[in-house]
PDB file of C-alpha atoms and ligand atoms in Angstrom:
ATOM      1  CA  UNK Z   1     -10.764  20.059 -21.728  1.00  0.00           C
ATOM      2  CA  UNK Z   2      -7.410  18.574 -22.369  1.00  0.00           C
ATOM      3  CA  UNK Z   3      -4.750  20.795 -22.423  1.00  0.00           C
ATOM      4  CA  UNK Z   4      -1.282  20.375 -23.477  1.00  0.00           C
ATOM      5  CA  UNK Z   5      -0.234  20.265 -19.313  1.00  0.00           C
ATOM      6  CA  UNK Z   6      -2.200  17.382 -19.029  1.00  0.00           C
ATOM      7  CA  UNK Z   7      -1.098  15.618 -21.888  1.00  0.00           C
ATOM      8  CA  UNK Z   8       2.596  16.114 -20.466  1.00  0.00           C
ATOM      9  CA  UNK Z   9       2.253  15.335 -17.056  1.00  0.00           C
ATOM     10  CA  UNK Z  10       0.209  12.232 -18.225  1.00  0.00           C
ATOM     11  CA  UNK Z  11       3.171  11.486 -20.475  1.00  0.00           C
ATOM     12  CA  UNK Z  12       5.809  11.986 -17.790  1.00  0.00           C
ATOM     13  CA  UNK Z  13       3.929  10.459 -14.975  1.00  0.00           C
ATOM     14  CA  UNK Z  14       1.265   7.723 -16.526  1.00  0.00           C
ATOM     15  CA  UNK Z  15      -1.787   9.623 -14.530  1.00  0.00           C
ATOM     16  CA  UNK Z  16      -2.996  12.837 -14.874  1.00  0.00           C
ATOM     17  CA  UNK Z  17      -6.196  14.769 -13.028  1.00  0.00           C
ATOM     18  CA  UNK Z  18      -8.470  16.642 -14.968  1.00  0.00           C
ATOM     19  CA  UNK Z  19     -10.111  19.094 -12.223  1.00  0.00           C
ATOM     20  CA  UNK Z  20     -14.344  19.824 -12.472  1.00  0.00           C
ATOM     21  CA  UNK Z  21     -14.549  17.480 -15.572  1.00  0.00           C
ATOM     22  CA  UNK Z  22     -18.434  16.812 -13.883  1.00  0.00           C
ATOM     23  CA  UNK Z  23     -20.125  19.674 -12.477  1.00  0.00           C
ATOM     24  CA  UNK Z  24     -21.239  19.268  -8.697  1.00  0.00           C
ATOM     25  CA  UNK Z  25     -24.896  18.787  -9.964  1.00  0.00           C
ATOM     26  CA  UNK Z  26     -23.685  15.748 -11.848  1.00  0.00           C
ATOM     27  CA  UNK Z  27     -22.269  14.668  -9.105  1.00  0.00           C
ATOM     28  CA  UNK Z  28     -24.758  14.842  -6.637  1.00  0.00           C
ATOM     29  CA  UNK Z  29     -26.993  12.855  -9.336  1.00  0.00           C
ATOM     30  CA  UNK Z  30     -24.688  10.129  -9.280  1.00  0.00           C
ATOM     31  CA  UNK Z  31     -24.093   9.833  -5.869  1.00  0.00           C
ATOM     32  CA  UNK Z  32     -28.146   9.837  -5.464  1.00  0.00           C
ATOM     33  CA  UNK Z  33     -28.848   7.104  -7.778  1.00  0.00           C
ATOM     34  CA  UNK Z  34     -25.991   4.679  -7.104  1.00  0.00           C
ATOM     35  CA  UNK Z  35     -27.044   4.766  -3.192  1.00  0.00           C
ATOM     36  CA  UNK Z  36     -30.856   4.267  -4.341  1.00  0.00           C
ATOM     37  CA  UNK Z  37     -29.256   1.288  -6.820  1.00  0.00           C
ATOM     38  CA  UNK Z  38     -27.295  -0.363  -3.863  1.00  0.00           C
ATOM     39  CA  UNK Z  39     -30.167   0.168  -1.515  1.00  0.00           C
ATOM     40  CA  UNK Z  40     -32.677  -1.967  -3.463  1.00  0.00           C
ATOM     41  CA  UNK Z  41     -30.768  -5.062  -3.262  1.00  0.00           C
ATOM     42  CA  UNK Z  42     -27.952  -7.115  -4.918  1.00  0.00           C
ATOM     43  CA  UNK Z  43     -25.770  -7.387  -8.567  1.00  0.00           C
ATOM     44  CA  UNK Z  44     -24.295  -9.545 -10.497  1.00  0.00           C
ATOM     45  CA  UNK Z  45     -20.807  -9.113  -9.736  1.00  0.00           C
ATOM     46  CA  UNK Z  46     -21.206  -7.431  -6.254  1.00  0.00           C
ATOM     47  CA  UNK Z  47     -17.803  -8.042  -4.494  1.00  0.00           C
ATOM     48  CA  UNK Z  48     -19.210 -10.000  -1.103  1.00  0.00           C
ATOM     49  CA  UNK Z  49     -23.012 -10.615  -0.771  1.00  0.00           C
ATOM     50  CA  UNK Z  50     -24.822  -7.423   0.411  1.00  0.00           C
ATOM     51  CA  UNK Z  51     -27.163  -7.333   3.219  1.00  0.00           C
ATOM     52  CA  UNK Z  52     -29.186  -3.398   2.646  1.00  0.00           C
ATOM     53  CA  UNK Z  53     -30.971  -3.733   5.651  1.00  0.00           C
ATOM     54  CA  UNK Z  54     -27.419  -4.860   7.775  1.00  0.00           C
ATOM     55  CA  UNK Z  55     -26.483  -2.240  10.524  1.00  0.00           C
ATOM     56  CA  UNK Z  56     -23.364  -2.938   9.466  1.00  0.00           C
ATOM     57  CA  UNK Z  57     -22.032  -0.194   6.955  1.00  0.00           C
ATOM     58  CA  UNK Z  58     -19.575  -2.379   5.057  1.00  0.00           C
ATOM     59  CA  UNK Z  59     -22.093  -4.928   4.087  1.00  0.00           C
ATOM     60  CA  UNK Z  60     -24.425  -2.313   3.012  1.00  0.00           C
ATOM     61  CA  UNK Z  61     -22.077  -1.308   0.329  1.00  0.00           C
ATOM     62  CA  UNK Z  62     -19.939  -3.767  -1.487  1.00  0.00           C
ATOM     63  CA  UNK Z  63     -18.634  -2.492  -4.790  1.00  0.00           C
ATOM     64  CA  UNK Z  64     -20.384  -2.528  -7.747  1.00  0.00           C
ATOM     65  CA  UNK Z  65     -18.940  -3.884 -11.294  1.00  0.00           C
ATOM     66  CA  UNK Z  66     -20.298  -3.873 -15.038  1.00  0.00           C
ATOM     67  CA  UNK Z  67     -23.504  -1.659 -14.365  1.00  0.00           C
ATOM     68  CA  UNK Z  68     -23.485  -0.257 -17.783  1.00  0.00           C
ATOM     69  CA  UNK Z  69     -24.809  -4.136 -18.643  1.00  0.00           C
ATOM     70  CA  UNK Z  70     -28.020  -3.607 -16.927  1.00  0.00           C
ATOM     71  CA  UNK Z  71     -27.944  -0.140 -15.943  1.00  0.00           C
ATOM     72  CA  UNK Z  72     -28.543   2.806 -18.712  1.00  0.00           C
ATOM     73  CA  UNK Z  73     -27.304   5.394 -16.584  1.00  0.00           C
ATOM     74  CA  UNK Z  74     -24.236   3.691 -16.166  1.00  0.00           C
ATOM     75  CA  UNK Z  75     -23.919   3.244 -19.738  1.00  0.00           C
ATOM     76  CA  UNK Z  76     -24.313   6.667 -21.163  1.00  0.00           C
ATOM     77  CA  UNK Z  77     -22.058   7.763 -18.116  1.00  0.00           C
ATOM     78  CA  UNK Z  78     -19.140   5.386 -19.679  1.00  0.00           C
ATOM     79  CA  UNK Z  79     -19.924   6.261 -22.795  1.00  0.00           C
ATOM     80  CA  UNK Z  80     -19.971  10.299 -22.614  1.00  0.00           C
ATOM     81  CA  UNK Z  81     -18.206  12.778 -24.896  1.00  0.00           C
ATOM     82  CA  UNK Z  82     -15.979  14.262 -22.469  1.00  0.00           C
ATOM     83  CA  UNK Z  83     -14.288  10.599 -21.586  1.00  0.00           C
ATOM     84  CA  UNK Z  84     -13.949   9.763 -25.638  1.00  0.00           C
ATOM     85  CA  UNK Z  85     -12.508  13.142 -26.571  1.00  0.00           C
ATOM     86  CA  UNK Z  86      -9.719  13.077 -23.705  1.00  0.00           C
ATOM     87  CA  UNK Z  87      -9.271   9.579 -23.887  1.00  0.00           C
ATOM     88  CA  UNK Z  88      -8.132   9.976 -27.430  1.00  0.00           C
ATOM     89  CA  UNK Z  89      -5.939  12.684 -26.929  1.00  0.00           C
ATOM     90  CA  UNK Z  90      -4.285  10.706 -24.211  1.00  0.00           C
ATOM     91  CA  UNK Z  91      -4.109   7.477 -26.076  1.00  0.00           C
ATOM     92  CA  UNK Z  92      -3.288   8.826 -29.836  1.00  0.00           C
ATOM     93  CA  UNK Z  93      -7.105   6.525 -31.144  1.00  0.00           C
ATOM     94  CA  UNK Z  94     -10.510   6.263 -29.895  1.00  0.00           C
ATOM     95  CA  UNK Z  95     -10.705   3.955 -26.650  1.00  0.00           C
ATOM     96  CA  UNK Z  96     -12.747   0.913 -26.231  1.00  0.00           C
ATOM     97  CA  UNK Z  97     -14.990   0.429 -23.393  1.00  0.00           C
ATOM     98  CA  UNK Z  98     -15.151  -2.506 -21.014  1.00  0.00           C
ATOM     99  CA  UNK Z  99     -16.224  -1.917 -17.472  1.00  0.00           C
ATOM    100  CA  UNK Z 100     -17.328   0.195 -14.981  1.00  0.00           C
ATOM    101  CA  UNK Z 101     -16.929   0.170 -11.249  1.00  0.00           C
ATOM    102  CA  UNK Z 102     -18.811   1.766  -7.960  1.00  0.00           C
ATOM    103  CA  UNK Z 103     -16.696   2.031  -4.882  1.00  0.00           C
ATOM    104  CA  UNK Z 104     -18.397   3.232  -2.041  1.00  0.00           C
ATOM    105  CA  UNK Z 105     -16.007   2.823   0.564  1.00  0.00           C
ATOM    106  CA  UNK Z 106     -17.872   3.745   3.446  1.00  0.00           C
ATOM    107  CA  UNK Z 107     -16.331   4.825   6.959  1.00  0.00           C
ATOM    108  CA  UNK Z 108     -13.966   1.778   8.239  1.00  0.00           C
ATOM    109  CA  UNK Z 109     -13.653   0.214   4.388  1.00  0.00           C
ATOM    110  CA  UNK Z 110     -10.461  -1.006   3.527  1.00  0.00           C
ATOM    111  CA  UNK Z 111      -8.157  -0.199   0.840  1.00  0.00           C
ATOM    112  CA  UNK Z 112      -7.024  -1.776  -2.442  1.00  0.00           C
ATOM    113  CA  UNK Z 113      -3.460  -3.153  -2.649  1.00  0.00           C
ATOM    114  CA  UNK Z 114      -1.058  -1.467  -4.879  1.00  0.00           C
ATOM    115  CA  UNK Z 115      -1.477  -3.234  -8.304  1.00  0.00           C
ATOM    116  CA  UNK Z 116      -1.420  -2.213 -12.214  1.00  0.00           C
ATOM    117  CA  UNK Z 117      -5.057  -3.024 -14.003  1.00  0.00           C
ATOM    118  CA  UNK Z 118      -2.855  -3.969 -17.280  1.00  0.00           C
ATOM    119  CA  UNK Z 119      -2.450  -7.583 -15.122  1.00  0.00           C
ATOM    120  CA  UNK Z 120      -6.164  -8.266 -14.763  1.00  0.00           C
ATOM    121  CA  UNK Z 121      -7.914  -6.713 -18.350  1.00  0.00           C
ATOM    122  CA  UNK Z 122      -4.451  -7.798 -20.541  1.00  0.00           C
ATOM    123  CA  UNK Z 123      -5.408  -5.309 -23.389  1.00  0.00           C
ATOM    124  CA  UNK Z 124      -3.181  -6.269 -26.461  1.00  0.00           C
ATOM    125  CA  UNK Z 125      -1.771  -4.839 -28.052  1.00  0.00           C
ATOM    126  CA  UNK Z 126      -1.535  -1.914 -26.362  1.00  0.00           C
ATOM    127  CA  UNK Z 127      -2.668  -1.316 -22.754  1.00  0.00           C
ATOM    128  CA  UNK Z 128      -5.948  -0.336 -20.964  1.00  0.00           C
ATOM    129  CA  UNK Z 129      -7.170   2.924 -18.852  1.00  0.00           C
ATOM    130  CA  UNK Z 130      -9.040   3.812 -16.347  1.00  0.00           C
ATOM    131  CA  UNK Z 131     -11.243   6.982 -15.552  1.00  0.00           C
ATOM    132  CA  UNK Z 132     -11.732   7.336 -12.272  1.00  0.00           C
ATOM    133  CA  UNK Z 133     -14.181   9.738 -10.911  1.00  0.00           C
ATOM    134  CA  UNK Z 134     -14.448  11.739  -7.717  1.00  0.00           C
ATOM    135  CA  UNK Z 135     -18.652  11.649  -5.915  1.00  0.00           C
ATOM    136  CA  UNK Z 136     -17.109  12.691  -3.040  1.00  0.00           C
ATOM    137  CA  UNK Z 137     -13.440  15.005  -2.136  1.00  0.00           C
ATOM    138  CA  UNK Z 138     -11.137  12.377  -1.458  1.00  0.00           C
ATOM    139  CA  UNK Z 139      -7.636  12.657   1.252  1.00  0.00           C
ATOM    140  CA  UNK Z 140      -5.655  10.193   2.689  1.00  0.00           C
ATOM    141  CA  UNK Z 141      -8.115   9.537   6.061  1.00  0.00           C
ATOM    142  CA  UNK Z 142     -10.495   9.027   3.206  1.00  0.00           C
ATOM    143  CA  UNK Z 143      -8.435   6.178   1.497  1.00  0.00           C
ATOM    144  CA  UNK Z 144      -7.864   8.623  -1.914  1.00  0.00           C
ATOM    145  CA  UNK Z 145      -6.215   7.151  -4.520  1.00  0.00           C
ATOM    146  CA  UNK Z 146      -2.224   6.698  -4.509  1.00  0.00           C
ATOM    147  CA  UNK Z 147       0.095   6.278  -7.095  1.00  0.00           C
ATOM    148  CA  UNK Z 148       3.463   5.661  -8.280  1.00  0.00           C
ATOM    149  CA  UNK Z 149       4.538   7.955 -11.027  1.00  0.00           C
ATOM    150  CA  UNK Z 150       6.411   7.150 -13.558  1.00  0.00           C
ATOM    151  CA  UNK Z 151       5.369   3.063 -12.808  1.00  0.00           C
ATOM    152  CA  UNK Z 152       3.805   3.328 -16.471  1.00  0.00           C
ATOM    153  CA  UNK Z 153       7.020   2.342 -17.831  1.00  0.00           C
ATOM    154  CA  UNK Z 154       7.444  -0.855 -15.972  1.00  0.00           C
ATOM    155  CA  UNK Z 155       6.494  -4.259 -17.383  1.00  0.00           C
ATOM    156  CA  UNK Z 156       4.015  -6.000 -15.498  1.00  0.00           C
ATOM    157  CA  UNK Z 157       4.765  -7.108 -12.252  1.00  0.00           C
ATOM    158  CA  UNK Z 158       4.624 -10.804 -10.812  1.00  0.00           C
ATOM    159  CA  UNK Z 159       2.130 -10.107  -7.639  1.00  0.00           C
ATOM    160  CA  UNK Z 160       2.619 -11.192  -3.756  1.00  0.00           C
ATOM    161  CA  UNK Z 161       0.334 -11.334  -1.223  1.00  0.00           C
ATOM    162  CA  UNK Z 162      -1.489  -8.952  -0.049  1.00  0.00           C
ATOM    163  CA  UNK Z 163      -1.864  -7.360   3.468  1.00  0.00           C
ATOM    164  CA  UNK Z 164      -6.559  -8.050   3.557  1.00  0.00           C
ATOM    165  CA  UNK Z 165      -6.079  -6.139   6.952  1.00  0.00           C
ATOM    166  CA  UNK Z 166      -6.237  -3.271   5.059  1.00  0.00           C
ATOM    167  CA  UNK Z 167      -6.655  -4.554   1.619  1.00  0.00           C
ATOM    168  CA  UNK Z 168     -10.100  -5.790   0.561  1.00  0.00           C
ATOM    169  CA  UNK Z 169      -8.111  -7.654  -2.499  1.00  0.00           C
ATOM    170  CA  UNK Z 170      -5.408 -10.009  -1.694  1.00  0.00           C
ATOM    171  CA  UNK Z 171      -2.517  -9.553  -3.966  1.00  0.00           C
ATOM    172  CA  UNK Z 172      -0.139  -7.105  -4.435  1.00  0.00           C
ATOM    173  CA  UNK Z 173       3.039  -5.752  -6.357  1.00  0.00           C
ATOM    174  CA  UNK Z 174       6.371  -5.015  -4.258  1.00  0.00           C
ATOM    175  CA  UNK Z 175       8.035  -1.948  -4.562  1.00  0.00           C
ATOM    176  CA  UNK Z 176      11.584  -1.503  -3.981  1.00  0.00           C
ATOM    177  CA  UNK Z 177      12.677   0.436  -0.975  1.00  0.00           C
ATOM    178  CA  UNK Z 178      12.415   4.038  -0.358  1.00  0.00           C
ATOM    179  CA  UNK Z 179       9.982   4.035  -4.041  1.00  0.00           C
ATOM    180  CA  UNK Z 180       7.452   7.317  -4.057  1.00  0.00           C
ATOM    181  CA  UNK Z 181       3.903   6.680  -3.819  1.00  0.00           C
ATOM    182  CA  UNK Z 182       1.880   9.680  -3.938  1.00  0.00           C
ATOM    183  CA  UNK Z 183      -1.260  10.397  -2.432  1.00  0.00           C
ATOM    184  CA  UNK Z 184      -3.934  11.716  -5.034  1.00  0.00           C
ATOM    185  CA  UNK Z 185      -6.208  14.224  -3.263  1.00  0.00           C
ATOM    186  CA  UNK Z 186      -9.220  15.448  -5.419  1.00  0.00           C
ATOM    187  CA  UNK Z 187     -12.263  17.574  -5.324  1.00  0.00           C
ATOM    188  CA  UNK Z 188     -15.603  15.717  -6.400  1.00  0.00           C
ATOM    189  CA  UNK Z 189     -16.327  16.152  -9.851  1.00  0.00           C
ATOM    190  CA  UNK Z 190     -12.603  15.361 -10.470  1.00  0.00           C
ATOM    191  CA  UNK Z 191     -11.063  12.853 -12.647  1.00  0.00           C
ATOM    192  CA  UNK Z 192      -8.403  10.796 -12.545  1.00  0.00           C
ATOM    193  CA  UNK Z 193      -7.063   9.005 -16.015  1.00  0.00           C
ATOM    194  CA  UNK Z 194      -4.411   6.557 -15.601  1.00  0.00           C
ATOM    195  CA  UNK Z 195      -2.697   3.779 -17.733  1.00  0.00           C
ATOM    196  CA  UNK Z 196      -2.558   0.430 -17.092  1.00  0.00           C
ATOM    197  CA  UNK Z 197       0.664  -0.198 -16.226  1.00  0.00           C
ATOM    198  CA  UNK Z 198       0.699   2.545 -13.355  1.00  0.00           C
ATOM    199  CA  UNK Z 199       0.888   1.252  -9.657  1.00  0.00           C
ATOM    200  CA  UNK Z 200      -1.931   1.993  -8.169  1.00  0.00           C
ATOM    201  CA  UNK Z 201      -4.606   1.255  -4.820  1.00  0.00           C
ATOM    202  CA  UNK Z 202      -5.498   2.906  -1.651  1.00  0.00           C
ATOM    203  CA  UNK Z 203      -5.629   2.981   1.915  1.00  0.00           C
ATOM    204  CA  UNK Z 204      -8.261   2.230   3.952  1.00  0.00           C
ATOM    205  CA  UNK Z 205     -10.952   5.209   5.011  1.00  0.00           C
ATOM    206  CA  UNK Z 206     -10.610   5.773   8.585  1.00  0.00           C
ATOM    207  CA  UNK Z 207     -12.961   8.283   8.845  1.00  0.00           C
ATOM    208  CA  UNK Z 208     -15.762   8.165  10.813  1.00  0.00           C
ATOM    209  CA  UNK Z 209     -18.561   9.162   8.557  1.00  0.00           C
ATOM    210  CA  UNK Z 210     -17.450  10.400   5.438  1.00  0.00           C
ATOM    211  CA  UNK Z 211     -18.102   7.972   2.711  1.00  0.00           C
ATOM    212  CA  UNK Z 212     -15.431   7.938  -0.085  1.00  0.00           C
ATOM    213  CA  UNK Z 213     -17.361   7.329  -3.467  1.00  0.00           C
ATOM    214  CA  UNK Z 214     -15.967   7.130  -6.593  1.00  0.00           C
ATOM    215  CA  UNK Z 215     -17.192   5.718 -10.420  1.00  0.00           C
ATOM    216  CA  UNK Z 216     -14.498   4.352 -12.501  1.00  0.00           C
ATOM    217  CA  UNK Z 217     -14.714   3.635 -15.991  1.00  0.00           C
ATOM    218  CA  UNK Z 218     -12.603   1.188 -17.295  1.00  0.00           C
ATOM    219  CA  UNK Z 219     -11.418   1.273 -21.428  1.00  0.00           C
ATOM    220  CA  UNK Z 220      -8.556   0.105 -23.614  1.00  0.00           C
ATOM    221  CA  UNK Z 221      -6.495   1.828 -26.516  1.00  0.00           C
ATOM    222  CA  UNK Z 222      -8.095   1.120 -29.753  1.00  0.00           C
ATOM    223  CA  UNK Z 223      -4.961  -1.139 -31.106  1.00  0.00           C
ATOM    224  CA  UNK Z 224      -6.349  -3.674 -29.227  1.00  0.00           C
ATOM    225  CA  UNK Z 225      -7.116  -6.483 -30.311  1.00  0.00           C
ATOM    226  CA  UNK Z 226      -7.609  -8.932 -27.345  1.00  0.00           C
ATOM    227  CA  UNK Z 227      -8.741  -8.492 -23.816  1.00  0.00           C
ATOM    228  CA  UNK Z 228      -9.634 -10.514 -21.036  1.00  0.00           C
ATOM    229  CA  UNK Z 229     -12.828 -12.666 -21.282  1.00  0.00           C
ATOM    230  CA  UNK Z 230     -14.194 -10.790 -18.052  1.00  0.00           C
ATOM    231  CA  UNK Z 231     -14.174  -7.809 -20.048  1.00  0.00           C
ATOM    232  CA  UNK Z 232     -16.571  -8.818 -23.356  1.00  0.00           C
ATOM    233  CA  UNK Z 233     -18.803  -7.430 -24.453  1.00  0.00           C
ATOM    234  CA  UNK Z 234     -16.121  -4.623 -25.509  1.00  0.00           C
ATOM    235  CA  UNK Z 235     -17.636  -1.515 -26.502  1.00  0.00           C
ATOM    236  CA  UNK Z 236     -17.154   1.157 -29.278  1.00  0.00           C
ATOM    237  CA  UNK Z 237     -17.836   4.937 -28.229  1.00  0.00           C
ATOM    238  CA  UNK Z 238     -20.676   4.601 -30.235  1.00  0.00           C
ATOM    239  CA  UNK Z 239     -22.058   1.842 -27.991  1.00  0.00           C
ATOM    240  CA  UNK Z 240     -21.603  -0.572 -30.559  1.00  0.00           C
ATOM    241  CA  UNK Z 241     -19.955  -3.410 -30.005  1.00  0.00           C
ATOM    242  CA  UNK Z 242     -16.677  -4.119 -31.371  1.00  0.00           C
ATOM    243  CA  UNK Z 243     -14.800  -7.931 -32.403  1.00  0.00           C
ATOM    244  CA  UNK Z 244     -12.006  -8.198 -30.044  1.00  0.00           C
ATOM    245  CA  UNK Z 245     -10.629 -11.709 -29.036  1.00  0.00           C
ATOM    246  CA  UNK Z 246      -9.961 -13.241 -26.052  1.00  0.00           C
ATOM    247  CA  UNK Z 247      -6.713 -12.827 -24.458  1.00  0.00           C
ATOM    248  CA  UNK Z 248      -5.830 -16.104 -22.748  1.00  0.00           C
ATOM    249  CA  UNK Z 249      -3.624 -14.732 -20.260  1.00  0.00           C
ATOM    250  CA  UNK Z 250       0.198 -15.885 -18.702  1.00  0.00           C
ATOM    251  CA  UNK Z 251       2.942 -14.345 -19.741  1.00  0.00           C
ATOM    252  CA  UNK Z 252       5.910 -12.909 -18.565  1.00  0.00           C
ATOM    253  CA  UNK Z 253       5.959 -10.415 -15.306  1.00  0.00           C
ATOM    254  CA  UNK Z 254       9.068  -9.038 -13.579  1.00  0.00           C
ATOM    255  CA  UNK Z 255      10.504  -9.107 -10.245  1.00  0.00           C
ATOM    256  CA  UNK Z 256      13.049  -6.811  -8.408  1.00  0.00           C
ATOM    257  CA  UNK Z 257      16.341  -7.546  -8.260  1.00  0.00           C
ATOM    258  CA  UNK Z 258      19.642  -5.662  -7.498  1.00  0.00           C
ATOM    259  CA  UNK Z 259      22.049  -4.027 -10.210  1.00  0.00           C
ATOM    260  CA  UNK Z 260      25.230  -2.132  -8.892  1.00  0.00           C
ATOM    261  CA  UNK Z 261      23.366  -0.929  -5.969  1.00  0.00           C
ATOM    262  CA  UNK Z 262      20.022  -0.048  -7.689  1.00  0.00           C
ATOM    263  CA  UNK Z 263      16.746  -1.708  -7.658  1.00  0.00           C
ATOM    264  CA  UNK Z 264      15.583  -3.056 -11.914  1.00  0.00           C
ATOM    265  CA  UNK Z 265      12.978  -5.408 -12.595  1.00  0.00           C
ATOM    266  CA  UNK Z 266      14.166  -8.417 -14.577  1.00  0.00           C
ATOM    267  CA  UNK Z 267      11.056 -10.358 -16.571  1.00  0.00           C
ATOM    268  CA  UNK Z 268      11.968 -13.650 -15.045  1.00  0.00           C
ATOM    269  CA  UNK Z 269       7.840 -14.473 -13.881  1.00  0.00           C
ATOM    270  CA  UNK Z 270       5.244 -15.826 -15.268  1.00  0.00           C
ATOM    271  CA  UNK Z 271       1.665 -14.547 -14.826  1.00  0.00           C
ATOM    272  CA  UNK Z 272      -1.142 -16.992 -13.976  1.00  0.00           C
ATOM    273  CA  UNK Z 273      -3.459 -17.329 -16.401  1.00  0.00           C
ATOM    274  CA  UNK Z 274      -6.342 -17.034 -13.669  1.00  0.00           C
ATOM    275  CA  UNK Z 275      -6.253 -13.571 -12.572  1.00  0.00           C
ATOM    276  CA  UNK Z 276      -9.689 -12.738 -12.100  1.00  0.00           C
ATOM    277  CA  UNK Z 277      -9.734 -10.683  -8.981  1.00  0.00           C
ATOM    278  CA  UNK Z 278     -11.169  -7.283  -8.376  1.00  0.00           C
ATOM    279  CA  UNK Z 279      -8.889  -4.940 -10.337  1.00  0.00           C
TER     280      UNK Z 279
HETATM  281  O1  AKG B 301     -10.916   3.317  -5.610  1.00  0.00           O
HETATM  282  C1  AKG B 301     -10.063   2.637  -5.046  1.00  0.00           C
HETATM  283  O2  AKG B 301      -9.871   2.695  -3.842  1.00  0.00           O
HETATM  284  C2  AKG B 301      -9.206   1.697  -5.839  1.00  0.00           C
HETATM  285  C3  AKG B 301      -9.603   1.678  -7.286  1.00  0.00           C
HETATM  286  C4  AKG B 301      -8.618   0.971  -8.130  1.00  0.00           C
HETATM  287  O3  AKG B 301      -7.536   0.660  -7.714  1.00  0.00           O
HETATM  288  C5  AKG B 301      -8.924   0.661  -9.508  1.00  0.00           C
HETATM  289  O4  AKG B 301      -9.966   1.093 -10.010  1.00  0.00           O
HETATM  290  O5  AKG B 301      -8.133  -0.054 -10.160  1.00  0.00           O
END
């Protein structure tokens, strides 16, 4: 499953895409039951309020967080083999898990800001993941995923406001001029591992009808030994549930400044303690 490619473009890049990780049956299971799940009503946690019986497609389907606390489907999905086994080959020790996430992002949804998941879940030591998979192929008129490779080196960065025209969150992080961000395009059944210091969000789906779903899995490295009170109960593999602290957030975070003509971040921020957003 995880070859020694993956493990070196993850390395070099902080993301790497494991192709067909589900099969399309899978798939098409998951894609069935969370649009049964959001069409019977409303979650604890949904982003806005949803209205199932609204004409209006993006109050049908807000995003979903922390099903795997009520739903068992959700659960065993977080929890499966395939997700331990390559999460510990990409981490060096078994992962933790903390969340999971449904993003339907219908026709006309907006995007999420660039950001780095590390600021909201504040694994420590050590840094969280995500898994992020493909129910549907996903290209830029979709609003796929984009990334900044190579941003898993960078310290955490102090945010700035977001642009909520096309950003359903509303902070950011800056990126110096002329920085890459590439587009991630993927098949369904795909997934997506990143760390949590990679730059990350998307752009809004401007297609017509073509829903963009995806189910994201959220874990941290199993040094950890604190993580952000959003994020208990923290989970073993196993399903058992493991003693982590509370991390009580601030900090340091950087900001760009100018060195002999080149853009470096100097640690001169401070995070706010209150970052619970939608990461
Ligand atoms: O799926 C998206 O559009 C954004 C997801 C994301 O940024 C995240 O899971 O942290």
């Amino acid at each position: 499953m995880l070859t020694q490619a993956h493990s070196s473009f993850f390395q070099e890049n902080g993301y790497v895409v494991v192709k067909a990780l589900f099969t399309a049956d899978e798939v098409a299971f998951y894609r069935e039951h969370y649009m049964r799940l959001r069409a019977r009503g409303s979650y604890a946690g949904d982003l806005v309020g949803v209205d199932p019986t609204s004409t209006d497609l993006l109050k049908r389907y807000p995003r979903m967080i922390h099903m795997h606390r009520w739903d068992d489907v959700s659960l065993h999905w977080l929890l499966d083999q395939r997700f331990n086994s390559i999460l510990t080959g990409l981490l060096g020790r078994k992962p933790y898990a903390v969340q999971t996430m449904l993003y339907f992002k219908p026709p006309g949804a907006r995007g999420q800001a660039l950001h780095q998941d590390q600021y909201f879940l504040k694994a420590h030591p050590g840094t969280c993941m995500a898994a992020w998979l493909a129910l549907d192929s996903c290209d830029e008129a979709k609003g796929c995923m984009q990334v900044v490779p190579g941003s898993h080196r960078w310290p955490i960065l102090c945010t700035t406001k977001a642009d909520t025209t096309i950003s359903f969150t509303d902070v950011t992080v800056p990126l110096p001029e002329g920085q890459k961000v590439d587009p991630v395009i993927m098949e369904a059944g795909d997934v997506l591992f990143f760390g949590g210091s990679l730059v990350h969000g998307s752009f809004p789906n401007t297609t017509l009808d073509r829903f963009r779903r995806a189910l994201i899995g959220h874990y941290v490295s199993g040094e950890a030994e604190q993580v952000t009170q959003y994020s208990h109960p923290v989970l073993r593999m196993d399903g058992t549930i493991a003693d982590l602290k509370i991390n009580p957030g601030g900090g340091p975070c950087g900001v760009w400044v100018e060195e002999n003509g080149e853009p470096v971040i100097e640690l001169t921020g401070t995070v706010s303690p209150v970052t619970r957003a939608v990461e």
